[in-house]
Tab-separated table of N, CA, C and O in Angstrom:
chain	number	residue	atom	x	y	z
A	1	GLN	N	166.628	75.652	101.499
A	1	GLN	CA	167.925	75.179	101.004
A	1	GLN	C	168.004	75.438	99.510
A	1	GLN	O	167.151	75.006	98.748
A	2	VAL	N	169.057	76.131	99.114
A	2	VAL	CA	169.231	76.466	97.708
A	2	VAL	C	169.806	75.265	96.965
A	2	VAL	O	170.766	74.639	97.407
A	3	GLN	N	169.185	74.958	95.839
A	3	GLN	CA	169.699	73.881	94.981
A	3	GLN	C	169.694	74.340	93.545
A	3	GLN	O	168.715	74.949	93.077
A	4	LEU	N	170.778	74.031	92.855
A	4	LEU	CA	170.892	74.280	91.423
A	4	LEU	C	171.222	72.946	90.767
A	4	LEU	O	172.216	72.308	91.136
A	5	VAL	N	170.422	72.521	89.815
A	5	VAL	CA	170.614	71.229	89.184
A	5	VAL	C	170.739	71.417	87.682
A	5	VAL	O	169.763	71.775	87.010
A	6	GLU	N	171.945	71.157	87.180
A	6	GLU	CA	172.209	71.293	85.746
A	6	GLU	C	171.915	69.990	85.013
A	6	GLU	O	172.005	68.900	85.593
A	7	SER	N	171.610	70.120	83.749
A	7	SER	CA	171.431	68.972	82.867
A	7	SER	C	171.655	69.414	81.429
A	7	SER	O	171.747	70.614	81.155
A	8	GLY	N	171.759	68.434	80.547
A	8	GLY	CA	171.867	68.746	79.133
A	8	GLY	C	173.244	68.554	78.539
A	8	GLY	O	173.427	68.715	77.325
A	9	GLY	N	174.222	68.230	79.365
A	9	GLY	CA	175.555	68.007	78.838
A	9	GLY	C	175.643	66.699	78.076
A	9	GLY	O	174.694	65.908	78.047
A	10	GLY	N	176.789	66.479	77.474
A	10	GLY	CA	176.996	65.241	76.731
A	10	GLY	C	178.142	65.365	75.765
A	10	GLY	O	178.915	66.331	75.813
A	11	LEU	N	178.231	64.393	74.888
A	11	LEU	CA	179.266	64.362	73.857
A	11	LEU	C	178.683	64.939	72.574
A	11	LEU	O	177.611	64.501	72.123
A	12	VAL	N	179.376	65.884	71.985
A	12	VAL	CA	178.904	66.508	70.757
A	12	VAL	C	180.094	66.705	69.823
A	12	VAL	O	181.227	66.922	70.279
A	13	GLN	N	179.838	66.608	68.549
A	13	GLN	CA	180.905	66.802	67.564
A	13	GLN	C	181.209	68.287	67.379
A	13	GLN	O	180.330	69.139	67.594
A	14	PRO	N	182.410	68.610	66.979
A	14	PRO	CA	182.723	70.014	66.681
A	14	PRO	C	181.732	70.578	65.664
A	14	PRO	O	181.356	69.904	64.701
A	15	GLY	N	181.307	71.808	65.924
A	15	GLY	CA	180.307	72.440	65.076
A	15	GLY	C	178.890	72.211	65.544
A	15	GLY	O	177.957	72.847	65.040
A	16	GLY	N	178.723	71.310	66.494
A	16	GLY	CA	177.396	70.994	66.987
A	16	GLY	C	176.882	71.988	68.016
A	16	GLY	O	177.542	72.985	68.335
A	17	SER	N	175.701	71.686	68.525
A	17	SER	CA	175.035	72.556	69.498
A	17	SER	C	174.558	71.743	70.695
A	17	SER	O	174.317	70.539	70.592
A	18	LEU	N	174.421	72.443	71.795
A	18	LEU	CA	173.849	71.860	73.004
A	18	LEU	C	173.081	72.952	73.734
A	18	LEU	O	173.451	74.124	73.665
A	19	ARG	N	172.036	72.533	74.448
A	19	ARG	CA	171.348	73.450	75.345
A	19	ARG	C	171.403	72.885	76.749
A	19	ARG	O	170.877	71.792	76.993
A	20	LEU	N	172.024	73.631	77.623
A	20	LEU	CA	172.100	73.238	79.020
A	20	LEU	C	170.952	73.894	79.788
A	20	LEU	O	170.529	75.001	79.463
A	21	SER	N	170.498	73.175	80.799
A	21	SER	CA	169.428	73.696	81.658
A	21	SER	C	169.886	73.667	83.104
A	21	SER	O	170.679	72.813	83.499
A	22	CYS	N	169.373	74.579	83.879
A	22	CYS	CA	169.645	74.607	85.313
A	22	CYS	C	168.345	74.964	86.021
A	22	CYS	O	167.801	76.056	85.822
A	23	VAL	N	167.867	74.039	86.826
A	23	VAL	CA	166.646	74.271	87.596
A	23	VAL	C	167.036	74.680	89.007
A	23	VAL	O	167.822	73.987	89.672
A	24	ALA	N	166.498	75.780	89.445
A	24	ALA	CA	166.830	76.314	90.767
A	24	ALA	C	165.668	76.143	91.731
A	24	ALA	O	164.500	76.239	91.342
A	25	SER	N	165.997	75.898	92.979
A	25	SER	CA	164.993	75.841	94.032
A	25	SER	C	165.570	76.476	95.288
A	25	SER	O	166.793	76.576	95.436
A	26	GLY	N	164.675	76.909	96.164
A	26	GLY	CA	165.128	77.503	97.419
A	26	GLY	C	165.504	78.962	97.322
A	26	GLY	O	166.033	79.531	98.281
A	27	ILE	N	165.271	79.584	96.153
A	27	ILE	CA	165.568	81.002	95.979
A	27	ILE	C	164.350	81.689	95.372
A	27	ILE	O	163.461	81.030	94.825
A	28	ASP	N	164.329	83.002	95.480
A	28	ASP	CA	163.315	83.775	94.779
A	28	ASP	C	163.825	83.950	93.352
A	28	ASP	O	164.547	84.894	93.049
A	29	PHE	N	163.452	83.007	92.506
A	29	PHE	CA	164.061	82.930	91.179
A	29	PHE	C	163.850	84.204	90.383
A	29	PHE	O	164.754	84.651	89.675
A	30	SER	N	162.690	84.797	90.482
A	30	SER	CA	162.375	85.952	89.641
A	30	SER	C	163.245	87.159	89.947
A	30	SER	O	163.388	88.058	89.112
A	31	THR	N	163.870	87.188	91.113
A	31	THR	CA	164.736	88.311	91.475
A	31	THR	C	166.216	87.928	91.498
A	31	THR	O	167.067	88.736	91.866
A	32	ALA	N	166.518	86.708	91.094
A	32	ALA	CA	167.892	86.212	91.173
A	32	ALA	C	168.662	86.487	89.886
A	32	ALA	O	168.119	86.353	88.786
A	33	GLU	N	169.905	86.866	90.062
A	33	GLU	CA	170.830	86.900	88.932
A	33	GLU	C	171.476	85.520	88.842
A	33	GLU	O	171.881	84.958	89.855
A	34	LEU	N	171.561	84.974	87.615
A	34	LEU	CA	172.091	83.626	87.424
A	34	LEU	C	173.179	83.647	86.374
A	34	LEU	O	173.159	84.482	85.464
A	35	GLY	N	174.076	82.697	86.501
A	35	GLY	CA	175.174	82.655	85.550
A	35	GLY	C	175.601	81.242	85.232
A	35	GLY	O	175.186	80.280	85.892
A	36	TRP	N	176.413	81.153	84.201
A	36	TRP	CA	177.033	79.880	83.787
A	36	TRP	C	178.545	80.061	83.764
A	36	TRP	O	179.050	81.096	83.290
A	37	TYR	N	179.238	79.031	84.244
A	37	TYR	CA	180.684	78.987	84.235
A	37	TYR	C	181.121	77.652	83.653
A	37	TYR	O	180.363	76.673	83.664
A	38	ARG	N	182.335	77.620	83.175
A	38	ARG	CA	182.919	76.380	82.650
A	38	ARG	C	184.271	76.153	83.326
A	38	ARG	O	185.068	77.077	83.489
A	39	GLN	N	184.496	74.888	83.653
A	39	GLN	CA	185.808	74.488	84.161
A	39	GLN	C	186.374	73.415	83.261
A	39	GLN	O	185.872	72.280	83.230
A	40	ALA	N	187.399	73.804	82.514
A	40	ALA	CA	188.078	72.851	81.644
A	40	ALA	C	189.077	72.046	82.472
A	40	ALA	O	189.541	72.501	83.523
A	41	PRO	N	189.433	70.846	81.995
A	41	PRO	CA	190.376	70.015	82.748
A	41	PRO	C	191.660	70.772	83.055
A	41	PRO	O	192.287	71.360	82.170
A	42	GLY	N	192.048	70.775	84.320
A	42	GLY	CA	193.285	71.421	84.724
A	42	GLY	C	193.239	72.924	84.800
A	42	GLY	O	194.277	73.572	84.983
A	43	ASN	N	192.044	73.497	84.657
A	43	ASN	CA	191.914	74.951	84.660
A	43	ASN	C	190.943	75.430	85.724
A	43	ASN	O	190.172	74.652	86.273
A	44	GLN	N	191.002	76.716	85.980
A	44	GLN	CA	190.056	77.304	86.923
A	44	GLN	C	188.693	77.485	86.268
A	44	GLN	O	188.567	77.510	85.040
A	45	ARG	N	187.691	77.589	87.109
A	45	ARG	CA	186.351	77.845	86.626
A	45	ARG	C	186.303	79.255	86.007
A	45	ARG	O	186.789	80.214	86.603
A	46	LYS	N	185.706	79.349	84.816
A	46	LYS	CA	185.681	80.622	84.110
A	46	LYS	C	184.257	81.054	83.803
A	46	LYS	O	183.408	80.244	83.425
A	47	PHE	N	184.051	82.343	83.910
A	47	PHE	CA	182.755	82.928	83.636
A	47	PHE	C	182.406	82.826	82.155
A	47	PHE	O	183.264	83.070	81.288
A	48	LEU	N	181.157	82.493	81.859
A	48	LEU	CA	180.676	82.438	80.482
A	48	LEU	C	179.579	83.467	80.217
A	48	LEU	O	179.633	84.215	79.237
A	49	ALA	N	178.555	83.465	81.078
A	49	ALA	CA	177.403	84.324	80.814
A	49	ALA	C	176.635	84.549	82.099
A	49	ALA	O	176.686	83.734	83.022
A	50	ARG	N	175.910	85.680	82.104
A	50	ARG	CA	175.103	86.034	83.272
A	50	ARG	C	173.819	86.676	82.786
A	50	ARG	O	173.825	87.381	81.760
A	51	ILE	N	172.732	86.446	83.522
A	51	ILE	CA	171.455	87.059	83.170
A	51	ILE	C	170.838	87.668	84.417
A	51	ILE	O	170.739	87.015	85.459
A	52	ALA	N	170.437	88.918	84.286
A	52	ALA	CA	169.827	89.644	85.395
A	52	ALA	C	168.344	89.280	85.519
A	52	ALA	O	167.772	88.702	84.591
A	53	PRO	N	167.741	89.630	86.640
A	53	PRO	CA	166.321	89.293	86.824
A	53	PRO	C	165.424	89.807	85.708
A	53	PRO	O	164.454	89.138	85.317
A	54	HIS	N	165.754	90.994	85.190
A	54	HIS	CA	164.912	91.569	84.139
A	54	HIS	C	165.356	91.179	82.741
A	54	HIS	O	164.779	91.651	81.765
A	55	GLY	N	166.377	90.294	82.656
A	55	GLY	CA	166.751	89.737	81.363
A	55	GLY	C	168.003	90.286	80.720
A	55	GLY	O	168.425	89.770	79.681
A	56	THR	N	168.594	91.295	81.296
A	56	THR	CA	169.847	91.809	80.732
A	56	THR	C	170.934	90.742	80.819
A	56	THR	O	171.063	90.059	81.839
A	57	THR	N	171.688	90.606	79.748
A	57	THR	CA	172.701	89.551	79.688
A	57	THR	C	174.097	90.122	79.506
A	57	THR	O	174.278	91.198	78.927
A	58	ILE	N	175.059	89.383	80.001
A	58	ILE	CA	176.475	89.697	79.832
A	58	ILE	C	177.179	88.401	79.452
A	58	ILE	O	176.889	87.346	80.020
A	59	TYR	N	178.112	88.504	78.496
A	59	TYR	CA	178.841	87.326	78.025
A	59	TYR	C	180.347	87.556	78.091
A	59	TYR	O	180.823	88.676	77.910
A	60	ALA	N	181.053	86.466	78.313
A	60	ALA	CA	182.506	86.509	78.168
A	60	ALA	C	182.829	86.701	76.692
A	60	ALA	O	182.133	86.156	75.821
A	61	GLU	N	183.894	87.431	76.438
A	61	GLU	CA	184.281	87.679	75.045
A	61	GLU	C	184.525	86.387	74.287
A	61	GLU	O	184.247	86.295	73.091
A	62	SER	N	185.018	85.387	74.985
A	62	SER	CA	185.400	84.130	74.331
A	62	SER	C	184.203	83.364	73.773
A	62	SER	O	184.378	82.510	72.904
A	63	VAL	N	183.005	83.655	74.263
A	63	VAL	CA	181.828	82.905	73.804
A	63	VAL	C	180.780	83.795	73.153
A	63	VAL	O	179.769	83.297	72.642
A	64	LYS	N	181.022	85.096	73.166
A	64	LYS	CA	180.039	86.026	72.616
A	64	LYS	C	179.751	85.686	71.158
A	64	LYS	O	180.664	85.466	70.361
A	65	GLY	N	178.458	85.611	70.829
A	65	GLY	CA	178.057	85.269	69.471
A	65	GLY	C	177.784	83.797	69.262
A	65	GLY	O	177.134	83.403	68.293
A	66	ARG	N	178.277	82.951	70.148
A	66	ARG	CA	178.042	81.498	70.041
A	66	ARG	C	177.146	80.967	71.133
A	66	ARG	O	176.635	79.860	71.044
A	67	VAL	N	176.972	81.766	72.167
A	67	VAL	CA	176.272	81.308	73.363
A	67	VAL	C	175.146	82.284	73.691
A	67	VAL	O	175.315	83.494	73.550
A	68	THR	N	174.020	81.732	74.118
A	68	THR	CA	172.895	82.556	74.548
A	68	THR	C	172.371	82.056	75.878
A	68	THR	O	172.046	80.872	76.008
A	69	ILE	N	172.314	82.954	76.841
A	69	ILE	CA	171.724	82.620	78.130
A	69	ILE	C	170.301	83.161	78.155
A	69	ILE	O	170.024	84.252	77.651
A	70	SER	N	169.403	82.380	78.723
A	70	SER	CA	168.013	82.809	78.832
A	70	SER	C	167.425	82.216	80.104
A	70	SER	O	168.024	81.339	80.731
A	71	ARG	N	166.237	82.690	80.452
A	71	ARG	CA	165.616	82.222	81.684
A	71	ARG	C	164.118	82.082	81.493
A	71	ARG	O	163.511	82.805	80.693
A	72	ASN	N	163.545	81.162	82.245
A	72	ASN	CA	162.107	80.983	82.285
A	72	ASN	C	161.704	81.069	83.756
A	72	ASN	O	161.871	80.099	84.511
A	73	ASN	N	161.217	82.204	84.155
A	73	ASN	CA	160.902	82.410	85.568
A	73	ASN	C	159.750	81.525	86.032
A	73	ASN	O	159.681	81.154	87.209
A	74	ALA	N	158.855	81.170	85.126
A	74	ALA	CA	157.724	80.317	85.499
A	74	ALA	C	158.183	78.905	85.850
A	74	ALA	O	157.508	78.202	86.612
A	75	GLU	N	159.344	78.511	85.283
A	75	GLU	CA	159.842	77.157	85.522
A	75	GLU	C	161.123	77.156	86.345
A	75	GLU	O	161.773	76.109	86.479
A	76	ASN	N	161.493	78.311	86.887
A	76	ASN	CA	162.716	78.420	87.708
A	76	ASN	C	163.931	77.827	87.003
A	76	ASN	O	164.752	77.138	87.611
A	77	THR	N	164.029	78.106	85.715
A	77	THR	CA	165.069	77.478	84.910
A	77	THR	C	165.847	78.528	84.132
A	77	THR	O	165.267	79.461	83.568
A	78	VAL	N	167.168	78.336	84.114
A	78	VAL	CA	168.036	79.151	83.280
A	78	VAL	C	168.695	78.231	82.267
A	78	VAL	O	169.031	77.085	82.583
A	79	TYR	N	168.845	78.726	81.048
A	79	TYR	CA	169.365	77.918	79.951
A	79	TYR	C	170.658	78.517	79.415
A	79	TYR	O	170.901	79.717	79.530
A	80	LEU	N	171.443	77.649	78.791
A	80	LEU	CA	172.619	78.094	78.050
A	80	LEU	C	172.606	77.371	76.718
A	80	LEU	O	172.864	76.161	76.674
A	81	GLN	N	172.281	78.101	75.675
A	81	GLN	CA	172.318	77.550	74.322
A	81	GLN	C	173.710	77.782	73.752
A	81	GLN	O	174.184	78.927	73.721
A	82	MET	N	174.359	76.712	73.324
A	82	MET	CA	175.715	76.812	72.797
A	82	MET	C	175.738	76.279	71.367
A	82	MET	O	175.276	75.159	71.117
A	83	ASN	N	176.262	77.077	70.477
A	83	ASN	CA	176.340	76.703	69.067
A	83	ASN	C	177.791	76.726	68.595
A	83	ASN	O	178.668	77.283	69.265
A	84	SER	N	178.022	76.126	67.438
A	84	SER	CA	179.361	76.098	66.831
A	84	SER	C	180.409	75.670	67.840
A	84	SER	O	181.454	76.304	67.994
A	85	LEU	N	180.126	74.586	68.508
A	85	LEU	CA	181.015	74.127	69.568
A	85	LEU	C	182.357	73.674	69.013
A	85	LEU	O	182.439	73.105	67.909
A	86	VAL	N	183.398	73.946	69.786
A	86	VAL	CA	184.766	73.560	69.443
A	86	VAL	C	185.335	72.752	70.598
A	86	VAL	O	184.826	72.802	71.717
A	87	PRO	N	186.394	71.990	70.335
A	87	PRO	CA	186.961	71.162	71.415
A	87	PRO	C	187.319	71.957	72.674
A	87	PRO	O	187.240	71.419	73.781
A	88	GLU	N	187.669	73.218	72.495
A	88	GLU	CA	188.021	74.052	73.655
A	88	GLU	C	186.828	74.360	74.557
A	88	GLU	O	187.002	74.884	75.658
A	89	ASP	N	185.644	74.045	74.102
A	89	ASP	CA	184.456	74.215	74.935
A	89	ASP	C	184.255	73.042	75.898
A	89	ASP	O	183.353	73.067	76.733
A	90	THR	N	185.085	72.037	75.767
A	90	THR	CA	184.990	70.881	76.655
A	90	THR	C	185.238	71.284	78.106
A	90	THR	O	186.158	72.050	78.396
A	91	GLY	N	184.416	70.737	78.979
A	91	GLY	CA	184.584	71.015	80.393
A	91	GLY	C	183.314	70.721	81.163
A	91	GLY	O	182.323	70.249	80.589
A	92	VAL	N	183.362	71.007	82.430
A	92	VAL	CA	182.183	70.888	83.280
A	92	VAL	C	181.541	72.266	83.383
A	92	VAL	O	182.208	73.247	83.702
A	93	TYR	N	180.253	72.299	83.108
A	93	TYR	CA	179.510	73.556	83.097
A	93	TYR	C	178.688	73.672	84.377
A	93	TYR	O	177.947	72.748	84.730
A	94	TYR	N	178.854	74.809	85.028
A	94	TYR	CA	178.208	75.028	86.315
A	94	TYR	C	177.236	76.200	86.248
A	94	TYR	O	177.533	77.249	85.653
A	95	CYS	N	176.135	76.021	86.896
A	95	CYS	CA	175.156	77.084	87.103
A	95	CYS	C	175.496	77.783	88.417
A	95	CYS	O	175.970	77.139	89.373
A	96	TYR	N	175.258	79.076	88.477
A	96	TYR	CA	175.667	79.873	89.631
A	96	TYR	C	174.602	80.907	89.982
A	96	TYR	O	173.965	81.470	89.093
A	97	THR	N	174.452	81.140	91.273
A	97	THR	CA	173.682	82.275	91.731
A	97	THR	C	174.242	82.735	93.070
A	97	THR	O	175.052	82.039	93.692
A	98	ASN	N	173.821	83.882	93.487
A	98	ASN	CA	174.278	84.422	94.756
A	98	ASN	C	173.081	84.960	95.517
A	98	ASN	O	172.352	85.813	95.006
A	99	GLU	N	172.855	84.417	96.691
A	99	GLU	CA	171.818	84.919	97.589
A	99	GLU	C	172.436	84.928	98.972
A	99	GLU	O	172.393	83.933	99.685
A	100	LEU	N	173.052	86.027	99.324
A	100	LEU	CA	173.826	86.200	100.560
A	100	LEU	C	175.162	85.453	100.494
A	100	LEU	O	176.113	85.811	101.187
A	101	ARG	N	175.214	84.405	99.712
A	101	ARG	CA	176.460	83.687	99.479
A	101	ARG	C	176.376	83.040	98.104
A	101	ARG	O	175.294	82.977	97.520
A	102	ASP	N	177.534	82.536	97.610
A	102	ASP	CA	177.564	81.898	96.301
A	102	ASP	C	176.977	80.495	96.384
A	102	ASP	O	177.237	79.749	97.335
A	103	TYR	N	176.241	80.142	95.346
A	103	TYR	CA	175.721	78.785	95.204
A	103	TYR	C	176.088	78.259	93.826
A	103	TYR	O	175.998	78.989	92.828
A	104	TRP	N	176.462	76.990	93.799
A	104	TRP	CA	176.843	76.327	92.566
A	104	TRP	C	176.078	75.023	92.428
A	104	TRP	O	175.810	74.349	93.424
A	105	GLY	N	175.802	74.655	91.188
A	105	GLY	CA	175.266	73.336	90.937
A	105	GLY	C	176.381	72.312	90.941
A	105	GLY	O	177.558	72.634	91.146
A	106	GLN	N	176.005	71.060	90.671
A	106	GLN	CA	176.994	69.982	90.677
A	106	GLN	C	177.752	69.908	89.362
A	106	GLN	O	178.775	69.227	89.272
A	107	GLY	N	177.250	70.603	88.358
A	107	GLY	CA	177.915	70.632	87.063
A	107	GLY	C	177.403	69.578	86.110
A	107	GLY	O	176.884	68.532	86.510
A	108	THR	N	177.553	69.869	84.831
A	108	THR	CA	177.218	68.905	83.786
A	108	THR	C	178.362	68.882	82.781
A	108	THR	O	178.870	69.928	82.376
A	109	GLN	N	178.785	67.693	82.422
A	109	GLN	CA	179.965	67.529	81.555
A	109	GLN	C	179.588	67.749	80.094
A	109	GLN	O	178.618	67.163	79.593
A	110	VAL	N	180.373	68.564	79.431
A	110	VAL	CA	180.257	68.754	77.990
A	110	VAL	C	181.587	68.351	77.364
A	110	VAL	O	182.645	68.845	77.769
A	111	THR	N	181.518	67.463	76.398
A	111	THR	CA	182.714	67.029	75.681
A	111	THR	C	182.498	67.265	74.196
A	111	THR	O	181.526	66.760	73.621
A	112	VAL	N	183.381	68.046	73.615
A	112	VAL	CA	183.308	68.334	72.181
A	112	VAL	C	184.453	67.596	71.507
A	112	VAL	O	185.626	67.931	71.694
A	113	SER	N	184.096	66.588	70.752
A	113	SER	CA	185.120	65.746	70.144
A	113	SER	C	184.535	65.001	68.958
A	113	SER	O	183.351	64.647	68.959
A	114	SER	N	185.390	64.755	67.983
A	114	SER	CA	184.958	63.956	66.843
A	114	SER	C	185.309	62.487	67.061
A	114	SER	O	185.019	61.639	66.220
C-alpha cells in the first residue's frame, strides 16, 4: 500500500522559510519520480516542483529561484525547501508520485501571514 505523509507546514511570516518533508512507503523510492503541488483556497491544485530518480529537477516558473526540491533515498523522503515566502504561497501542500496510478499525501497546511 502506497503512503505519502507530509509534514513541516505551519504559520510563517512573509519573507520566512519552511522545509516540507514527505515520507513515502509502499513504493520503490529510489526509482520513483516525486513532486510537490499546492492548493490555495478556492483554487485547483497546482504543480510546484518535481524530482526524477536520478535527481533532475523541474520547477514551476512561479516558484523558480525560491523553492528547492530534494530527495534522500536512504530515508524515503522528499523535501521542499521554500524561501522568501509570500502570502500567495498560502495553501495546502501535497506530495505526489505515480506508480501505475497517481498517489497523493494528505497534505500539510502552509500559511504565510504577518
